[in-house]
Amino acid sequence: MDVVVLLGAPGSGKGTVAARIVQQLGLTPIASGDMLREAVARKTAAGTEAARYMSCGELVPDALIGRMISDLIGAGPDDGRYLLDGFPRTVPQMGILDAILADCGGVLKAAVVIEVADAVVTARLAGRQVCPACKAVYHVETLPPKRAGVCDACAAALVQRADDFPATIAQRLAVYHRQTAGVIDAYAARGMLKRVDGVGGVDTVVERMIRALK
Ligand code: AMP
């Protein structure tokens, strides 16, 4: 099994870029935020606990997210190739991932961080709309759906994520800088970190990412 870790602030384009590179590189995506939102929607015990932190932009406890990721990877094939989007987000979560990999003889291939300034991600997130049914992502200005408020792919009504409201965005960015900077520094110290400029069109950023992972 091998793993690529994708890092970047909320709104850095991680999800959009991940959706494209998993197809091109044959990776299975695991997006911790999507996994948690699904657990919240299904009202599982983990989802109910996670919702308390997510609704105010805080990270859920390391042990909780670690268990969920471990269960998911553990249930997958031994030769799985994963793109982890949004995990690990703290230094203790890096340790959890190391333990998961050690357990199953897996290898961390690289950690890639998509770099975008806070002002840019704030504007992106404030205009983001998502499809609750098929998870497609739009932006009111830069990537609008053909019909305002309606998903191009499945015609469901688009929504704004509760954690994309302005006060929560500021909180999520503060949390990102406080918690995830340590992860970036630690992967850099291990010589595993690749930095990708996240400003530009999706095609350009995807190209930079593929080049970084070669
Ligand atoms: P995201 O969609 O990646 O921005 O994640 C949405 C929310 O889910 C975050 O604001 C956190 O509350 C929670 N979350 C996602 N991934 C993690 C993680 N690795 N550790 C803790 N909380 C997480």
GROMACS .gro file of C-alpha atoms and ligand atoms in nm:
model
  237
    1MET     CA    1   0.000   0.000   0.000
    2ASP     CA    2   0.121   0.352  -0.062
    3VAL     CA    3  -0.002   0.695   0.031
    4VAL     CA    4   0.032   1.052  -0.092
    5VAL     CA    5  -0.064   1.321   0.163
    6LEU     CA    6  -0.225   1.638   0.031
    7LEU     CA    7  -0.197   1.948   0.249
    8GLY     CA    8  -0.330   2.301   0.208
    9ALA     CA    9  -0.553   2.558   0.374
   10PRO     CA   10  -0.929   2.528   0.345
   11GLY     CA   11  -1.007   2.677   0.003
   12SER     CA   12  -0.661   2.609  -0.138
   13GLY     CA   13  -0.824   2.391  -0.406
   14LYS     CA   14  -0.725   2.058  -0.252
   15GLY     CA   15  -1.059   1.890  -0.325
   16THR     CA   16  -1.080   2.011  -0.685
   17VAL     CA   17  -0.720   1.920  -0.764
   18ALA     CA   18  -0.751   1.586  -0.582
   19ALA     CA   19  -1.053   1.488  -0.794
   20ARG     CA   20  -0.845   1.540  -1.108
   21ILE     CA   21  -0.516   1.382  -1.004
   22VAL     CA   22  -0.670   1.064  -0.861
   23GLN     CA   23  -0.799   0.988  -1.211
   24GLN     CA   24  -0.468   1.064  -1.380
   25LEU     CA   25  -0.250   0.882  -1.128
   26GLY     CA   26  -0.483   0.593  -1.040
   27LEU     CA   27  -0.514   0.680  -0.671
   28THR     CA   28  -0.810   0.621  -0.436
   29PRO     CA   29  -0.911   0.950  -0.271
   30ILE     CA   30  -0.985   0.972   0.100
   31ALA     CA   31  -1.106   1.319   0.198
   32SER     CA   32  -1.128   1.343   0.575
   33GLY     CA   33  -1.377   1.635   0.560
   34ASP     CA   34  -1.613   1.442   0.326
   35MET     CA   35  -1.581   1.133   0.543
   36LEU     CA   36  -1.676   1.336   0.852
   37ARG     CA   37  -1.965   1.518   0.682
   38GLU     CA   38  -2.102   1.180   0.572
   39ALA     CA   39  -2.079   1.050   0.930
   40VAL     CA   40  -2.258   1.365   1.053
   41ALA     CA   41  -2.534   1.322   0.792
   42ARG     CA   42  -2.576   0.953   0.883
   43LYS     CA   43  -2.589   1.052   1.253
   44THR     CA   44  -2.338   0.784   1.353
   45ALA     CA   45  -2.186   0.811   1.704
   46ALA     CA   46  -1.859   0.944   1.552
   47GLY     CA   47  -2.055   1.190   1.336
   48THR     CA   48  -2.252   1.324   1.630
   49GLU     CA   49  -1.930   1.382   1.827
   50ALA     CA   50  -1.753   1.537   1.525
   51ALA     CA   51  -2.039   1.779   1.449
   52ARG     CA   52  -1.978   1.967   1.774
   53TYR     CA   53  -1.627   2.066   1.657
   54MET     CA   54  -1.696   2.104   1.285
   55SER     CA   55  -1.982   2.352   1.321
   56CYS     CA   56  -1.747   2.606   1.486
   57GLY     CA   57  -1.448   2.540   1.261
   58GLU     CA   58  -1.244   2.344   1.517
   59LEU     CA   59  -1.063   2.022   1.437
   60VAL     CA   60  -1.222   1.702   1.564
   61PRO     CA   61  -1.013   1.508   1.819
   62ASP     CA   62  -0.707   1.328   1.674
   63ALA     CA   63  -0.813   0.990   1.814
   64LEU     CA   64  -1.157   1.012   1.652
   65ILE     CA   65  -1.037   1.098   1.302
   66GLY     CA   66  -0.742   0.858   1.337
   67ARG     CA   67  -0.977   0.569   1.413
   68MET     CA   68  -1.201   0.652   1.117
   69ILE     CA   69  -0.907   0.672   0.871
   70SER     CA   70  -0.751   0.356   1.010
   71ASP     CA   71  -1.081   0.164   0.973
   72LEU     CA   72  -1.122   0.284   0.616
   73ILE     CA   73  -0.769   0.197   0.504
   74GLY     CA   74  -0.780  -0.129   0.701
   75ALA     CA   75  -1.091  -0.235   0.511
   76GLY     CA   76  -0.924  -0.163   0.174
   77PRO     CA   77  -0.697  -0.385  -0.038
   78ASP     CA   78  -0.333  -0.448   0.068
   79ASP     CA   79  -0.208  -0.294  -0.256
   80GLY     CA   80  -0.429   0.018  -0.230
   81ARG     CA   81  -0.284   0.351  -0.344
   82TYR     CA   82  -0.441   0.641  -0.157
   83LEU     CA   83  -0.449   1.017  -0.180
   84LEU     CA   84  -0.519   1.149   0.169
   85ASP     CA   85  -0.685   1.489   0.145
   86GLY     CA   86  -0.710   1.664   0.482
   87PHE     CA   87  -0.534   1.401   0.697
   88PRO     CA   88  -0.298   1.430   0.879
   89ARG     CA   89  -0.369   1.784   0.994
   90THR     CA   90  -0.180   1.783   1.324
   91VAL     CA   91   0.155   1.644   1.435
   92PRO     CA   92  -0.011   1.371   1.649
   93GLN     CA   93  -0.213   1.269   1.340
   94MET     CA   94   0.118   1.229   1.152
   95GLY     CA   95   0.213   0.976   1.419
   96ILE     CA   96  -0.121   0.797   1.371
   97LEU     CA   97  -0.057   0.775   0.995
   98ASP     CA   98   0.298   0.646   1.056
   99ALA     CA   99   0.150   0.374   1.280
  100ILE     CA  100  -0.115   0.279   1.020
  101LEU     CA  101   0.158   0.251   0.751
  102ALA     CA  102   0.390   0.053   0.980
  103ASP     CA  103   0.104  -0.186   1.062
  104CYS     CA  104   0.040  -0.279   0.702
  105GLY     CA  105   0.385  -0.232   0.549
  106GLY     CA  106   0.264   0.078   0.365
  107VAL     CA  107   0.484   0.357   0.231
  108LEU     CA  108   0.441   0.733   0.239
  109LYS     CA  109   0.536   0.842  -0.114
  110ALA     CA  110   0.517   1.220  -0.064
  111ALA     CA  111   0.341   1.506   0.114
  112VAL     CA  112   0.232   1.787  -0.118
  113VAL     CA  113   0.120   2.127   0.008
  114ILE     CA  114  -0.085   2.358  -0.215
  115GLU     CA  115   0.017   2.713  -0.124
  116VAL     CA  116  -0.235   3.001  -0.152
  117ALA     CA  117  -0.251   3.333   0.041
  118ASP     CA  118  -0.525   3.372   0.307
  119ALA     CA  119  -0.700   3.660   0.123
  120VAL     CA  120  -0.736   3.443  -0.187
  121VAL     CA  121  -0.880   3.144  -0.002
  122THR     CA  122  -1.121   3.363   0.193
  123ALA     CA  123  -1.271   3.497  -0.133
  124ARG     CA  124  -1.286   3.147  -0.279
  125LEU     CA  125  -1.462   2.994   0.022
  126ALA     CA  126  -1.715   3.274   0.067
  127GLY     CA  127  -1.842   3.212  -0.290
  128ARG     CA  128  -1.824   2.834  -0.284
  129GLN     CA  129  -2.139   2.628  -0.343
  130VAL     CA  130  -2.154   2.250  -0.318
  131CYS     CA  131  -2.393   1.984  -0.440
  132PRO     CA  132  -2.521   1.786  -0.139
  133ALA     CA  133  -2.604   1.491  -0.368
  134CYS     CA  134  -2.298   1.431  -0.589
  135LYS     CA  135  -2.046   1.656  -0.405
  136ALA     CA  136  -1.964   1.866  -0.714
  137VAL     CA  137  -1.812   2.202  -0.618
  138TYR     CA  138  -1.892   2.540  -0.782
  139HIS     CA  139  -1.808   2.906  -0.723
  140VAL     CA  140  -2.057   3.187  -0.779
  141GLU     CA  141  -1.798   3.391  -0.972
  142THR     CA  142  -1.516   3.169  -1.095
  143LEU     CA  143  -1.694   2.838  -1.158
  144PRO     CA  144  -2.070   2.905  -1.175
  145PRO     CA  145  -2.317   2.628  -1.261
  146LYS     CA  146  -2.507   2.669  -1.591
  147ARG     CA  147  -2.828   2.750  -1.395
  148ALA     CA  148  -2.774   2.954  -1.078
  149GLY     CA  149  -2.808   2.737  -0.767
  150VAL     CA  150  -2.855   2.407  -0.957
  151CYS     CA  151  -2.597   2.127  -0.998
  152ASP     CA  152  -2.493   2.073  -1.364
  153ALA     CA  153  -2.424   1.705  -1.301
  154CYS     CA  154  -2.734   1.590  -1.109
  155ALA     CA  155  -2.973   1.892  -1.094
  156ALA     CA  156  -2.983   1.899  -0.712
  157ALA     CA  157  -3.014   2.240  -0.539
  158LEU     CA  158  -2.669   2.374  -0.446
  159VAL     CA  159  -2.593   2.478  -0.087
  160GLN     CA  160  -2.330   2.677   0.100
  161ARG     CA  161  -2.147   2.462   0.355
  162ALA     CA  162  -2.217   2.579   0.711
  163ASP     CA  163  -1.842   2.607   0.770
  164ASP     CA  164  -1.802   2.840   0.468
  165PHE     CA  165  -1.979   3.127   0.646
  166PRO     CA  166  -1.735   3.422   0.694
  167ALA     CA  167  -1.676   3.394   1.071
  168THR     CA  168  -1.614   3.020   1.042
  169ILE     CA  169  -1.374   3.070   0.749
  170ALA     CA  170  -1.156   3.301   0.961
  171GLN     CA  171  -1.160   3.045   1.241
  172ARG     CA  172  -1.069   2.756   1.006
  173LEU     CA  173  -0.776   2.953   0.864
  174ALA     CA  174  -0.651   3.035   1.213
  175VAL     CA  175  -0.678   2.666   1.305
  176TYR     CA  176  -0.498   2.565   0.985
  177HIS     CA  177  -0.203   2.794   1.055
  178ARG     CA  178  -0.189   2.697   1.422
  179GLN     CA  179  -0.215   2.319   1.377
  180THR     CA  180  -0.100   2.228   1.028
  181ALA     CA  181   0.213   2.445   1.005
  182GLY     CA  182   0.381   2.189   1.232
  183VAL     CA  183   0.286   1.906   0.994
  184ILE     CA  184   0.431   2.095   0.695
  185ASP     CA  185   0.754   2.167   0.884
  186ALA     CA  186   0.783   1.807   1.000
  187TYR     CA  187   0.737   1.659   0.650
  188ALA     CA  188   0.987   1.917   0.518
  189ALA     CA  189   1.236   1.807   0.785
  190ARG     CA  190   1.191   1.446   0.669
  191GLY     CA  191   1.262   1.554   0.310
  192MET     CA  192   0.914   1.438   0.206
  193LEU     CA  193   0.753   1.776   0.130
  194LYS     CA  194   0.675   1.912  -0.217
  195ARG     CA  195   0.537   2.266  -0.248
  196VAL     CA  196   0.292   2.354  -0.526
  197ASP     CA  197   0.178   2.707  -0.610
  198GLY     CA  198  -0.205   2.697  -0.588
  199VAL     CA  199  -0.275   3.029  -0.762
  200GLY     CA  200  -0.393   2.991  -1.121
  201GLY     CA  201  -0.647   2.787  -1.316
  202VAL     CA  202  -0.732   2.431  -1.215
  203ASP     CA  203  -0.549   2.283  -1.518
  204THR     CA  204  -0.233   2.474  -1.431
  205VAL     CA  205  -0.237   2.367  -1.067
  206VAL     CA  206  -0.310   2.004  -1.163
  207GLU     CA  207  -0.013   2.010  -1.403
  208ARG     CA  208   0.216   2.149  -1.131
  209MET     CA  209   0.094   1.879  -0.896
  210ILE     CA  210   0.151   1.592  -1.142
  211ARG     CA  211   0.501   1.727  -1.210
  212ALA     CA  212   0.571   1.746  -0.836
  213LEU     CA  213   0.463   1.384  -0.787
  214LYS     CA  214   0.672   1.238  -1.072
  215AMP     P1  215  -1.244   2.008   0.522
  215AMP     O1  216  -1.357   1.970   0.430
  215AMP     O2  217  -1.119   1.928   0.493
  215AMP     O3  218  -1.218   2.156   0.523
  215AMP     O4  219  -1.288   1.966   0.670
  215AMP     C1  220  -1.404   2.019   0.729
  215AMP     C2  221  -1.396   2.005   0.880
  215AMP     O5  222  -1.382   1.866   0.916
  215AMP     C3  223  -1.275   2.073   0.943
  215AMP     O6  224  -1.298   2.211   0.968
  215AMP     C4  225  -1.261   1.993   1.073
  215AMP     O7  226  -1.359   2.031   1.167
  215AMP     C5  227  -1.295   1.851   1.028
  215AMP     N1  228  -1.175   1.776   0.983
  215AMP     C6  229  -1.144   1.732   0.857
  215AMP     N2  230  -1.028   1.666   0.855
  215AMP     C7  231  -0.981   1.666   0.982
  215AMP     C8  232  -0.865   1.613   1.045
  215AMP     N3  233  -0.770   1.548   0.977
  215AMP     N4  234  -0.852   1.632   1.179
  215AMP     C9  235  -0.946   1.696   1.251
  215AMP     N5  236  -1.057   1.750   1.197
  215AMP    C10  237  -1.077   1.735   1.065
   0.00000   0.00000   0.00000
